[in-house]
Each structure stands twice: as structure tokens, then as C-alpha cells.
Coordinates of C-alpha atoms in Angstrom, one line a residue:
M1 CA 16.9 -22.7 3.0
G2 CA 16.4 -22.1 6.7
E3 CA 17.5 -25.3 8.4
H4 CA 15.6 -24.4 11.6
Y5 CA 12.1 -24.9 10.2
E6 CA 13.2 -27.7 7.9
Q7 CA 14.4 -29.8 10.9
Y8 CA 11.3 -28.9 12.9
L9 CA 9.1 -30.2 10.1
R10 CA 11.1 -33.4 9.8
N11 CA 10.9 -34.0 13.5
N12 CA 7.2 -33.4 13.7
R13 CA 6.1 -35.1 10.5
S14 CA 4.5 -38.1 12.1
R15 CA 2.5 -36.0 14.5
H16 CA 1.4 -33.7 11.7
L17 CA 0.2 -36.6 9.6
E18 CA -1.8 -38.0 12.5
E19 CA -3.4 -34.6 13.0
L20 CA -4.2 -34.4 9.3
K21 CA -5.9 -37.8 9.6
Q22 CA -8.1 -36.4 12.4
Y23 CA -9.1 -33.5 10.2
L24 CA -9.8 -35.7 7.2
S25 CA -12.0 -38.0 9.4
I26 CA -14.6 -35.3 9.8
P27 CA -17.3 -35.7 7.1
S28 CA -17.7 -32.0 6.4
I29 CA -19.9 -32.3 3.3
S30 CA -21.4 -28.9 2.8
A31 CA -23.9 -29.9 0.2
L32 CA -25.8 -32.4 2.4
S33 CA -28.0 -31.0 5.2
G34 CA -27.5 -34.2 7.2
H35 CA -23.9 -33.2 7.8
K36 CA -24.6 -29.8 9.3
Q37 CA -23.2 -30.8 12.7
N38 CA -20.1 -32.2 11.0
M39 CA -19.6 -28.8 9.4
V40 CA -19.6 -27.2 12.9
Q41 CA -17.2 -29.9 14.1
A42 CA -14.8 -29.2 11.2
A43 CA -15.0 -25.4 11.8
E44 CA -14.2 -25.9 15.5
W45 CA -11.4 -28.3 14.7
T46 CA -9.9 -25.7 12.3
A47 CA -10.2 -22.9 14.9
E48 CA -8.6 -25.0 17.7
A49 CA -5.7 -25.9 15.3
L50 CA -5.1 -22.2 14.8
R51 CA -5.3 -21.4 18.5
R52 CA -2.8 -24.2 19.4
I53 CA -0.1 -22.8 17.2
G54 CA -0.4 -19.3 18.5
I55 CA -2.7 -17.6 16.0
E56 CA -4.7 -14.9 17.9
H57 CA -8.3 -13.6 17.9
V58 CA -9.5 -16.9 16.4
Q59 CA -13.3 -16.8 15.7
V60 CA -15.8 -19.1 14.2
M61 CA -17.9 -16.5 12.5
P62 CA -21.5 -17.2 11.4
T63 CA -22.8 -16.6 7.9
G64 CA -26.2 -17.3 6.3
G65 CA -24.9 -20.9 6.0
H66 CA -21.8 -22.7 7.3
P67 CA -19.4 -20.6 9.4
V68 CA -16.1 -19.0 8.4
V69 CA -13.0 -19.5 10.6
Y70 CA -10.9 -16.4 11.1
G71 CA -7.6 -15.8 12.9
E72 CA -4.7 -13.4 12.8
W73 CA -1.1 -12.8 13.8
L74 CA -0.2 -9.1 13.4
K75 CA 3.1 -8.6 15.3
A76 CA 5.5 -8.1 12.4
E77 CA 5.7 -4.4 12.5
G78 CA 6.3 -2.7 9.2
K79 CA 6.0 -5.9 7.3
P80 CA 3.2 -6.8 4.8
T81 CA 0.0 -8.6 5.7
A82 CA -1.0 -11.8 3.9
L83 CA -4.6 -13.1 3.9
I84 CA -4.6 -16.9 3.5
Y85 CA -7.8 -18.4 2.1
G86 CA -8.9 -22.0 2.1
H87 CA -12.0 -24.2 2.8
Y88 CA -12.7 -27.0 5.3
D89 CA -15.8 -28.4 3.4
V90 CA -15.5 -31.3 1.0
Q91 CA -17.5 -32.8 -1.8
P92 CA -20.0 -35.7 -1.4
V93 CA -18.4 -39.2 -1.7
D94 CA -20.8 -40.9 -4.2
P95 CA -20.5 -43.4 -5.6
L96 CA -19.3 -45.0 -2.4
H97 CA -18.7 -48.5 -3.9
L98 CA -15.9 -47.1 -6.1
W99 CA -13.8 -46.2 -3.0
D100 CA -11.0 -48.7 -2.2
T101 CA -10.9 -47.4 1.4
P102 CA -13.6 -45.6 3.4
P103 CA -13.5 -41.9 2.4
F104 CA -13.5 -40.7 6.0
E105 CA -11.0 -43.2 7.4
P106 CA -7.7 -41.8 6.1
V107 CA -5.0 -44.2 5.2
I108 CA -1.4 -43.8 3.9
L109 CA -0.5 -46.1 1.0
E110 CA 2.6 -45.7 -1.2
D111 CA 3.4 -42.3 0.2
K112 CA -0.1 -41.0 -0.6
I113 CA -2.8 -40.2 1.9
Y114 CA -6.3 -41.3 0.8
A115 CA -9.5 -39.6 2.0
R116 CA -12.1 -37.2 0.9
G117 CA -10.5 -33.7 1.2
A118 CA -7.0 -34.9 1.2
S119 CA -6.1 -32.7 -1.7
D120 CA -9.1 -30.5 -2.0
N121 CA -8.7 -28.6 0.3
K122 CA -8.1 -29.8 3.8
G123 CA -4.7 -31.2 3.1
Q124 CA -3.5 -27.9 1.5
I125 CA -5.0 -25.5 4.1
F126 CA -3.6 -27.8 6.8
M127 CA -0.2 -27.3 5.3
H128 CA -0.5 -23.5 5.8
I129 CA -1.3 -24.0 9.4
K130 CA 1.7 -26.3 9.9
A131 CA 4.0 -24.0 8.1
L132 CA 3.0 -21.2 10.4
E133 CA 3.4 -23.5 13.4
A134 CA 7.0 -24.4 12.4
L135 CA 8.0 -20.7 12.1
L136 CA 6.3 -19.7 15.3
A137 CA 7.8 -22.7 17.2
E138 CA 11.3 -22.1 15.9
D139 CA 11.5 -18.3 15.7
G140 CA 8.8 -17.2 18.1
T141 CA 7.6 -14.9 15.4
L142 CA 6.6 -14.7 11.7
P143 CA 8.4 -12.8 9.0
V144 CA 5.1 -11.2 7.9
N145 CA 1.6 -10.5 9.3
V146 CA -1.0 -13.1 8.5
K147 CA -4.8 -13.4 8.5
L148 CA -6.6 -16.6 7.8
C149 CA -10.1 -16.9 6.3
I150 CA -11.2 -20.5 6.0
E151 CA -14.7 -21.1 4.8
G152 CA -17.2 -24.0 4.7
E153 CA -19.1 -23.4 1.5
E154 CA -16.6 -23.5 -1.3
E155 CA -17.9 -26.8 -2.7
I156 CA -21.4 -25.3 -3.0
G157 CA -20.3 -22.1 -4.7
S158 CA -19.3 -20.0 -1.7
V159 CA -22.9 -18.8 -1.5
H160 CA -22.5 -16.6 1.5
L161 CA -18.8 -15.5 1.2
D162 CA -19.3 -12.6 -1.1
E163 CA -21.5 -10.9 1.5
F164 CA -19.1 -12.0 4.3
V165 CA -16.1 -10.3 2.5
E166 CA -18.1 -7.1 1.8
V167 CA -19.3 -6.8 5.4
N168 CA -15.8 -7.7 6.9
K169 CA -13.6 -6.0 4.3
E170 CA -11.8 -3.8 6.9
H171 CA -11.3 -6.9 9.1
L172 CA -9.9 -8.8 6.1
A173 CA -7.7 -6.0 4.7
A174 CA -4.3 -7.2 3.5
D175 CA -1.6 -6.6 1.0
V176 CA -1.8 -10.0 -0.8
L177 CA -4.2 -13.0 -0.9
V178 CA -2.6 -16.4 -0.9
I179 CA -4.5 -19.5 -1.9
S180 CA -3.4 -23.2 -2.0
D181 CA -6.4 -24.8 -3.8
S182 CA -5.0 -25.7 -7.2
V183 CA -2.7 -28.2 -8.8
M184 CA 0.9 -28.2 -10.0
Y185 CA 1.7 -28.4 -13.7
A186 CA 2.9 -32.0 -13.4
K187 CA 4.6 -34.3 -10.9
G188 CA 7.8 -32.6 -9.8
K189 CA 6.9 -29.4 -11.8
P190 CA 5.4 -26.7 -9.5
A191 CA 3.2 -24.1 -10.9
I192 CA 1.9 -20.7 -9.9
C193 CA -1.5 -20.0 -11.2
Y194 CA -2.0 -16.3 -12.0
G195 CA -5.4 -16.4 -13.7
L196 CA -8.8 -18.1 -13.5
R197 CA -11.7 -18.0 -15.9
G198 CA -15.0 -16.6 -14.7
L199 CA -18.3 -18.4 -15.0
C200 CA -22.0 -17.8 -15.8
G201 CA -24.7 -20.2 -16.7
M202 CA -28.4 -20.8 -17.2
Q203 CA -31.1 -23.4 -17.8
I204 CA -33.1 -23.0 -21.0
N205 CA -36.7 -24.1 -20.7
V206 CA -38.7 -24.6 -23.9
K207 CA -42.5 -25.0 -23.6
G208 CA -44.8 -26.2 -26.3
P209 CA -48.3 -27.8 -26.0
S210 CA -49.9 -28.2 -22.6
G211 CA -49.1 -31.9 -22.5
D212 CA -47.3 -34.6 -24.4
L213 CA -49.0 -35.4 -27.7
H214 CA -49.4 -38.5 -30.0
S215 CA -46.7 -37.9 -32.6
G216 CA -48.9 -39.6 -35.3
L217 CA -52.0 -37.5 -34.6
Y218 CA -50.2 -34.2 -34.1
G219 CA -46.7 -34.5 -35.6
G220 CA -46.1 -32.1 -38.4
A221 CA -48.8 -29.7 -37.2
V222 CA -47.3 -28.7 -33.8
Q223 CA -43.8 -27.4 -33.1
N224 CA -41.7 -30.0 -31.2
P225 CA -40.0 -28.4 -28.2
V226 CA -37.0 -30.7 -28.5
H227 CA -36.5 -29.7 -32.1
A228 CA -36.9 -26.0 -31.1
L229 CA -34.3 -26.4 -28.3
V230 CA -31.8 -28.1 -30.6
Q231 CA -32.3 -25.3 -33.2
I232 CA -31.6 -22.7 -30.5
L233 CA -28.5 -24.4 -29.2
S234 CA -27.2 -25.1 -32.7
S235 CA -27.3 -21.4 -33.5
M236 CA -24.9 -20.6 -30.6
R237 CA -21.7 -22.1 -32.1
N238 CA -20.4 -22.7 -35.6
E239 CA -18.5 -25.6 -37.1
Q240 CA -15.1 -23.9 -36.3
G241 CA -15.9 -23.9 -32.6
E242 CA -16.6 -20.1 -32.5
I243 CA -19.4 -18.8 -30.4
T244 CA -22.0 -16.9 -32.5
I245 CA -23.7 -15.0 -29.7
G246 CA -23.7 -11.3 -30.8
G247 CA -21.0 -9.4 -29.0
F248 CA -19.8 -12.4 -27.1
Y249 CA -16.1 -11.7 -27.8
D250 CA -16.3 -7.9 -27.7
Q251 CA -14.7 -7.5 -24.2
V252 CA -12.2 -10.3 -24.4
R253 CA -8.8 -9.0 -23.4
Y254 CA -5.9 -9.3 -25.9
V255 CA -3.3 -11.9 -24.8
P256 CA 0.3 -10.6 -25.6
E257 CA 2.4 -12.7 -27.9
E258 CA 5.0 -13.1 -25.2
E259 CA 2.4 -14.8 -23.0
R260 CA 1.4 -17.1 -25.8
E261 CA 5.0 -18.0 -26.3
R262 CA 5.3 -18.9 -22.6
F263 CA 2.4 -21.3 -23.2
R264 CA 4.1 -22.8 -26.2
S265 CA 7.3 -23.3 -24.2
L266 CA 5.4 -25.7 -21.8
Q267 CA 5.3 -28.1 -24.8
F268 CA 1.9 -29.4 -23.9
N269 CA 1.2 -32.7 -25.6
E270 CA -2.2 -32.4 -27.3
E271 CA -1.9 -35.9 -28.8
Q272 CA -1.3 -37.4 -25.3
M273 CA -4.3 -35.5 -24.0
S274 CA -6.6 -36.9 -26.7
Q275 CA -5.3 -40.5 -26.0
E276 CA -5.9 -40.1 -22.3
L277 CA -9.4 -38.8 -22.9
Q278 CA -10.0 -41.5 -25.6
V279 CA -11.2 -39.1 -28.2
A280 CA -10.1 -39.3 -31.9
E281 CA -8.9 -35.7 -31.8
L282 CA -9.3 -32.5 -29.9
F283 CA -11.7 -29.8 -30.9
G284 CA -12.0 -26.1 -30.2
E285 CA -12.0 -22.5 -31.4
R286 CA -9.8 -22.4 -34.6
G287 CA -6.5 -20.6 -34.3
Y288 CA -5.7 -21.5 -30.8
S289 CA -3.9 -24.3 -29.0
A290 CA -5.6 -26.5 -26.4
L291 CA -3.9 -24.6 -23.6
E292 CA -5.1 -21.3 -25.0
R293 CA -8.6 -22.6 -25.5
T294 CA -8.8 -23.6 -21.9
W295 CA -6.8 -20.8 -20.3
V296 CA -7.4 -17.5 -22.1
R297 CA -10.4 -18.1 -24.5
P298 CA -14.1 -18.1 -23.4
T299 CA -16.4 -21.0 -24.0
L300 CA -20.1 -21.9 -24.1
E301 CA -20.8 -25.5 -23.3
I302 CA -24.0 -27.5 -23.1
N303 CA -23.8 -29.4 -19.8
G304 CA -27.1 -31.3 -20.1
I305 CA -30.1 -31.6 -22.3
Y306 CA -33.4 -33.5 -21.7
G307 CA -37.0 -33.7 -22.8
G308 CA -39.5 -36.2 -24.0
F309 CA -39.4 -40.0 -23.5
Q310 CA -36.2 -41.3 -21.9
G311 CA -37.1 -45.0 -21.2
E312 CA -36.3 -48.2 -22.9
G313 CA -37.7 -48.7 -26.4
V314 CA -39.9 -46.3 -28.3
K315 CA -42.8 -44.1 -27.3
T316 CA -44.2 -42.1 -30.2
V317 CA -44.6 -38.9 -28.3
L318 CA -44.3 -35.3 -29.2
P319 CA -43.0 -33.8 -25.9
S320 CA -44.6 -30.9 -24.1
E321 CA -41.3 -29.4 -23.0
A322 CA -37.5 -29.6 -23.3
H323 CA -34.6 -28.2 -21.2
A324 CA -30.9 -27.6 -21.5
K325 CA -28.3 -26.5 -19.0
L326 CA -25.3 -24.5 -20.3
T327 CA -22.4 -22.6 -18.8
C328 CA -19.8 -20.2 -20.1
R329 CA -16.2 -19.9 -19.0
L330 CA -15.2 -16.2 -19.2
V331 CA -11.9 -14.4 -19.5
P332 CA -10.9 -10.8 -18.6
D333 CA -12.6 -8.4 -19.2
Q334 CA -15.9 -10.2 -19.8
S335 CA -18.8 -9.4 -17.5
P336 CA -20.9 -12.4 -16.5
N337 CA -24.1 -10.3 -16.4
E338 CA -23.4 -8.8 -19.8
I339 CA -22.8 -12.3 -21.3
I340 CA -26.1 -13.5 -19.8
E341 CA -28.0 -10.6 -21.4
R342 CA -26.4 -11.3 -24.8
I343 CA -27.3 -15.0 -24.6
Q344 CA -30.9 -14.1 -23.7
R345 CA -31.2 -11.7 -26.6
H346 CA -29.8 -14.4 -28.9
I347 CA -32.4 -16.9 -27.6
D348 CA -35.2 -14.4 -28.2
R349 CA -34.0 -13.9 -31.8
H350 CA -33.6 -17.6 -32.6
T351 CA -36.7 -19.0 -30.9
P352 CA -38.8 -20.7 -33.6
P353 CA -42.6 -20.2 -33.7
G354 CA -44.9 -22.4 -31.7
V355 CA -43.0 -22.5 -28.4
S356 CA -42.1 -20.2 -25.5
V357 CA -38.8 -20.0 -23.8
T358 CA -37.8 -19.0 -20.3
T359 CA -34.4 -19.1 -18.6
T360 CA -33.3 -19.9 -15.1
L361 CA -30.0 -18.3 -14.1
F362 CA -27.2 -20.0 -12.1
D363 CA -24.4 -18.5 -10.0
T364 CA -21.9 -16.2 -11.7
G365 CA -18.2 -15.5 -11.1
K366 CA -15.8 -13.0 -12.6
P367 CA -12.5 -13.9 -14.2
F368 CA -9.2 -12.6 -12.7
V369 CA -5.6 -12.3 -13.6
T370 CA -2.5 -11.1 -11.7
P371 CA 0.4 -10.0 -13.9
V372 CA 3.2 -12.6 -14.0
D373 CA 5.9 -10.0 -13.2
H374 CA 4.1 -8.9 -10.0
P375 CA 6.5 -9.0 -7.0
V376 CA 4.3 -11.4 -5.1
I377 CA 4.1 -13.8 -8.0
Q378 CA 7.9 -13.7 -8.5
A379 CA 8.4 -14.3 -4.7
A380 CA 6.4 -17.4 -5.0
G381 CA 8.6 -18.6 -7.9
R382 CA 11.7 -18.2 -5.8
A383 CA 10.1 -20.1 -2.9
Y384 CA 9.2 -23.0 -5.2
R385 CA 12.7 -23.1 -6.7
E386 CA 14.2 -23.3 -3.2
A387 CA 12.0 -26.2 -2.1
Y388 CA 11.7 -28.2 -5.3
G389 CA 15.1 -27.5 -6.9
V390 CA 13.4 -26.6 -10.3
E391 CA 11.9 -23.5 -11.7
A392 CA 8.2 -23.1 -11.3
V393 CA 6.1 -22.5 -14.4
Y394 CA 3.4 -19.8 -14.6
I395 CA 0.0 -21.0 -15.8
R396 CA -3.6 -20.0 -16.0
S397 CA -6.4 -22.3 -15.2
G398 CA -9.5 -23.0 -17.2
G399 CA -11.5 -23.5 -14.0
S400 CA -13.3 -20.9 -11.8
I401 CA -13.1 -20.0 -8.2
P402 CA -15.6 -17.1 -8.1
V403 CA -14.6 -15.8 -4.7
V404 CA -11.1 -15.2 -5.8
A405 CA -12.3 -12.3 -8.0
T406 CA -14.5 -11.1 -5.2
F407 CA -11.5 -10.9 -2.8
A408 CA -9.3 -9.2 -5.5
A409 CA -12.0 -6.6 -6.2
V410 CA -13.3 -5.9 -2.7
L411 CA -9.9 -5.9 -1.0
N412 CA -7.9 -4.6 -4.0
V413 CA -5.1 -7.1 -3.5
P414 CA -3.0 -9.2 -5.9
V415 CA -3.7 -13.0 -5.7
V416 CA -1.1 -15.7 -5.5
M417 CA -2.3 -19.3 -6.1
M418 CA 0.3 -21.7 -4.8
G419 CA -1.2 -25.1 -5.4
F420 CA 0.4 -28.5 -4.3
G421 CA -2.1 -31.0 -5.7
L422 CA -1.8 -33.0 -8.8
S423 CA -4.4 -33.3 -11.5
D424 CA -4.6 -37.1 -11.1
E425 CA -5.4 -37.1 -7.4
N426 CA -9.1 -37.8 -8.0
I427 CA -10.4 -34.5 -6.7
H428 CA -14.2 -34.7 -6.5
A429 CA -14.0 -38.4 -7.3
P430 CA -13.7 -41.7 -5.5
N431 CA -10.2 -42.5 -4.0
E432 CA -9.2 -38.8 -3.6
H433 CA -5.6 -38.7 -2.4
F434 CA -2.6 -36.4 -1.8
H435 CA 1.0 -37.1 -2.6
L436 CA 3.1 -36.8 0.6
E437 CA 6.1 -35.7 -1.5
N438 CA 4.2 -32.5 -2.1
F439 CA 3.1 -32.3 1.5
D440 CA 6.7 -32.2 2.5
K441 CA 8.0 -29.9 -0.2
G442 CA 4.9 -27.8 0.0
L443 CA 5.6 -27.0 3.7
L444 CA 9.1 -25.9 2.9
T445 CA 7.8 -23.8 0.0
L446 CA 5.2 -22.0 2.2
C447 CA 7.8 -21.3 4.9
R448 CA 10.2 -19.9 2.4
Y449 CA 7.5 -17.8 0.8
W450 CA 6.8 -15.8 3.9
Y451 CA 10.5 -14.8 4.0
E452 CA 10.5 -13.9 0.4
L453 CA 7.4 -11.8 0.8
A454 CA 8.9 -10.0 3.8
G455 CA 11.9 -9.1 1.7
I456 CA 9.8 -7.1 -0.8
R457 CA 10.7 -3.5 -0.2
S458 CA 7.4 -1.8 0.4
N459 CA 3.7 -2.7 0.9
D460 CA 2.9 -0.4 -2.1
A461 CA 5.1 -2.6 -4.3
I462 CA 3.3 -5.7 -3.0
R463 CA -0.1 -4.2 -3.5
N464 CA 0.4 -2.7 -6.9
G465 CA 3.5 -4.2 -8.5
D466 CA 4.3 -2.9 -11.9
N467 CA 0.7 -3.5 -12.9
N468 CA -2.6 -3.8 -11.1
C469 CA -4.3 -7.1 -10.6
S470 CA -7.7 -7.1 -12.3
S471 CA -10.9 -9.0 -12.4

């Protein structure tokens, strides 16, 4: 471990935490129009933080929505170029009354910093900035070239970033994409996430009579849209948890037995999970463990269903319409657009007489996976081991970050997800916080990673590894 940057980080820890508090104090809520000026403020704060440490050509670049902050340092001749991605926007804070401390008045309690964005993602992208600061301050140089792309719309689906990446793909060209916007496997157990599921979703709208009807006068003679919707939804999954949409599993990539064995070696406690969730037992597609069901198998979930009378008591009504929202988590090599088409064909085949059905589509995102044996992934493992003193585990995530697949496909680069959060840090919920143990060790990990990356023999090895990354 390089004592030079380690000592620098210790000496400057108090200042860094005060700067992080400033960053977290900006209510950069991308979903709420009333915070548009705060979004500009957060972008400018991010840009100035990059300029102060010596990052060059820093720009606050406009998009169709909130701006992207870009900067670069490209003086490591012959060394690889890493693109660092993160986001400065945060989730809304509701319900406010459940916060123990004000969400935009950061406070440190029991070696945790509490504020909205502390873990997701201001705290983690701030660590990248401070790691680069330490290396530049101590060495006057960096072991690799870096570019930074820090957006302001991740929490609303990165609605303008796909276009931004396409338009600026030469500007963003790199050999590896590094992201710290994920969690460790457990406290004291760092994890490298090498795969994410994709996403597609829709709203199903079932329309029956022109208006609500008296269920006594018309019940039994007119199709009930709620019954029709329930029938359609019930036809999509069987009692074994298998999705019955025609062709749904056709493109699902085979998971090698050695990868399944790695999952088993993590000794995930399914009983503990069911107890924590307060459910009698877990449920899912037969033949797979809970980790496999959430990491490498696709799903179809009903996220909401509504129609008819919702108030207190009884209203004997036959409703005019009913609606459901559903989303699918997808795995390589499933195409979101193909899955949507298959669901729509299934709906057409299973719509009962007497109603009409339309669908409203939501945003989509492709799945991605980088091979575990890729040099950039293994370099991350060595960096974690140096900083944490334990071996990192290699995991997939059941969640989706659609722009990751966009970066991987458009820029043709492997992706390394080096997260430092913990799953119990109330991300997206009241009392979000970040453990400062991982702030400290995470900074050391990131500093070490750039040296490990610089030591890989060629840019071709970084870009391609033994296998290509895929989405």
C-alpha cells in the first residue's frame, strides 16, 4: 500500500468530510421541478471540486434536462484511460417526518454520515474525486488517464444520458468504465458487481362499459374489467413461479455450473432473509436459489393494480376500467423490446370478451455482464484486498442501471462496479447514511485500483480481456 496517499488522506480527513457535508447540503432532487436551481448549484459544485484538484477541461454540459459534468486528466502517456461515472442528483425525501435529522443538514453520528445522497451517490462519487486529489497532490500525476462523467438524472431514469453518450462517444472514449454506485456484499465484505439485470415495463389498461354500472342491475350480463385484468395477469405466471409468456425464456443465457458454485460458496442465508422480510417462506422459480432468482433469472412482477371502488365500506359497482403496472427484470441475452412484444401478444391472446386492452410502455434498459476473469475485474479484486485485508467476492445484482449497458455498448468497454455502500443504509428511504469505515477504506481501494489498472500490460487486454463484455 502506498504510504504517501494513505498519510495524505488521514491528514485531510476532517477537511474532506466538511466538503462532503457541503455537497450533501445541496437539495439536488432531480424529480422535482422546484429544485431545478439546486440541480444547477450541485452541478457547479461538482465542476468546481474537479477544477480545484487539477482535473482539466471541466465543463457543465447541457442536456435536454439537467446538465452533465465532464472533466479529464490525460497526461499518463501510454497508460489506459478510465471513464468514471456517477450522479449528483438524489431521491426525494418523503416522508419527511420519518427523518431523525433534516435530510439536507448532514450530521455524523456513530461513525456514519446522515443525509440524502450520503450513500447514493454523492458520497461515493465524492470519494472518487478525493482519491484523485490525493494522488495528484502527493505524486503530481496519476498512474492512468481519467475522464469523469457525472450526471444529474440517474434518479429519474437517466432520460437524456443515452443521447448524450451517443453524441459524445468520441469525447467519452475510454478503455474501462468504473462506477461506484452499488453496495458491498456485507459489512466488512467488499464485493465487485460484474452484472446487472435489464428492465422493461408497461401499464395494462382494461376498458369495459362507458361508465361504472350498478352491479345488481348489470352484474352477470357485462364483463367486469377487474375480473378481466385479473384473468390476464394470472395467465402470465404459474404456481411454480415460472413465467408463461410464450418465448419469454428463449434468449436467456446459460449460467455455467462454476458460476452457480460461486453463488453457493457465498452461503447466503435464505431463512434469515425470510425472517428479515417477515414472510413465512421465500418463493420463486423452481430449481433456483434465491440468489440465482435475483441475479441470473428473469422476472415478471405486478407492481400495482387498481380499479373500481377504493373507499371505506362497500359500493356495489361494476367498474368501467381497471389498470395494472408491471415490470420485468431481464438477463443476458434478453432484449427489452422483444420481451415487450411477447407480453403484448400474450395479452391479445388472453383478453376475455367484452373488454378492450391498451398498454402504456415505460422506460427500458438492457442487461449487462462483464466476465469475472476480465483483467479489470481482477485488478479491482486486488485493490479491495489491499485496502480491506480480505478477499472481495464477485456478485451480480438483481437491480438495473440502464445507462451501464448503454455505456458498455456505445463505447465498447468493460464495466467495473466498485461499490462501497451497504444494503442497510436506507438508500431512497428516510435516514439515508454512509458508514465512514467504508469512506476511509474505499478511498484507499480507489487509489490502489488506479495503480493496479496501470499495471495491466496493454490497453487491448483491458478492453477485451479473455472475453468481451456484453449487454
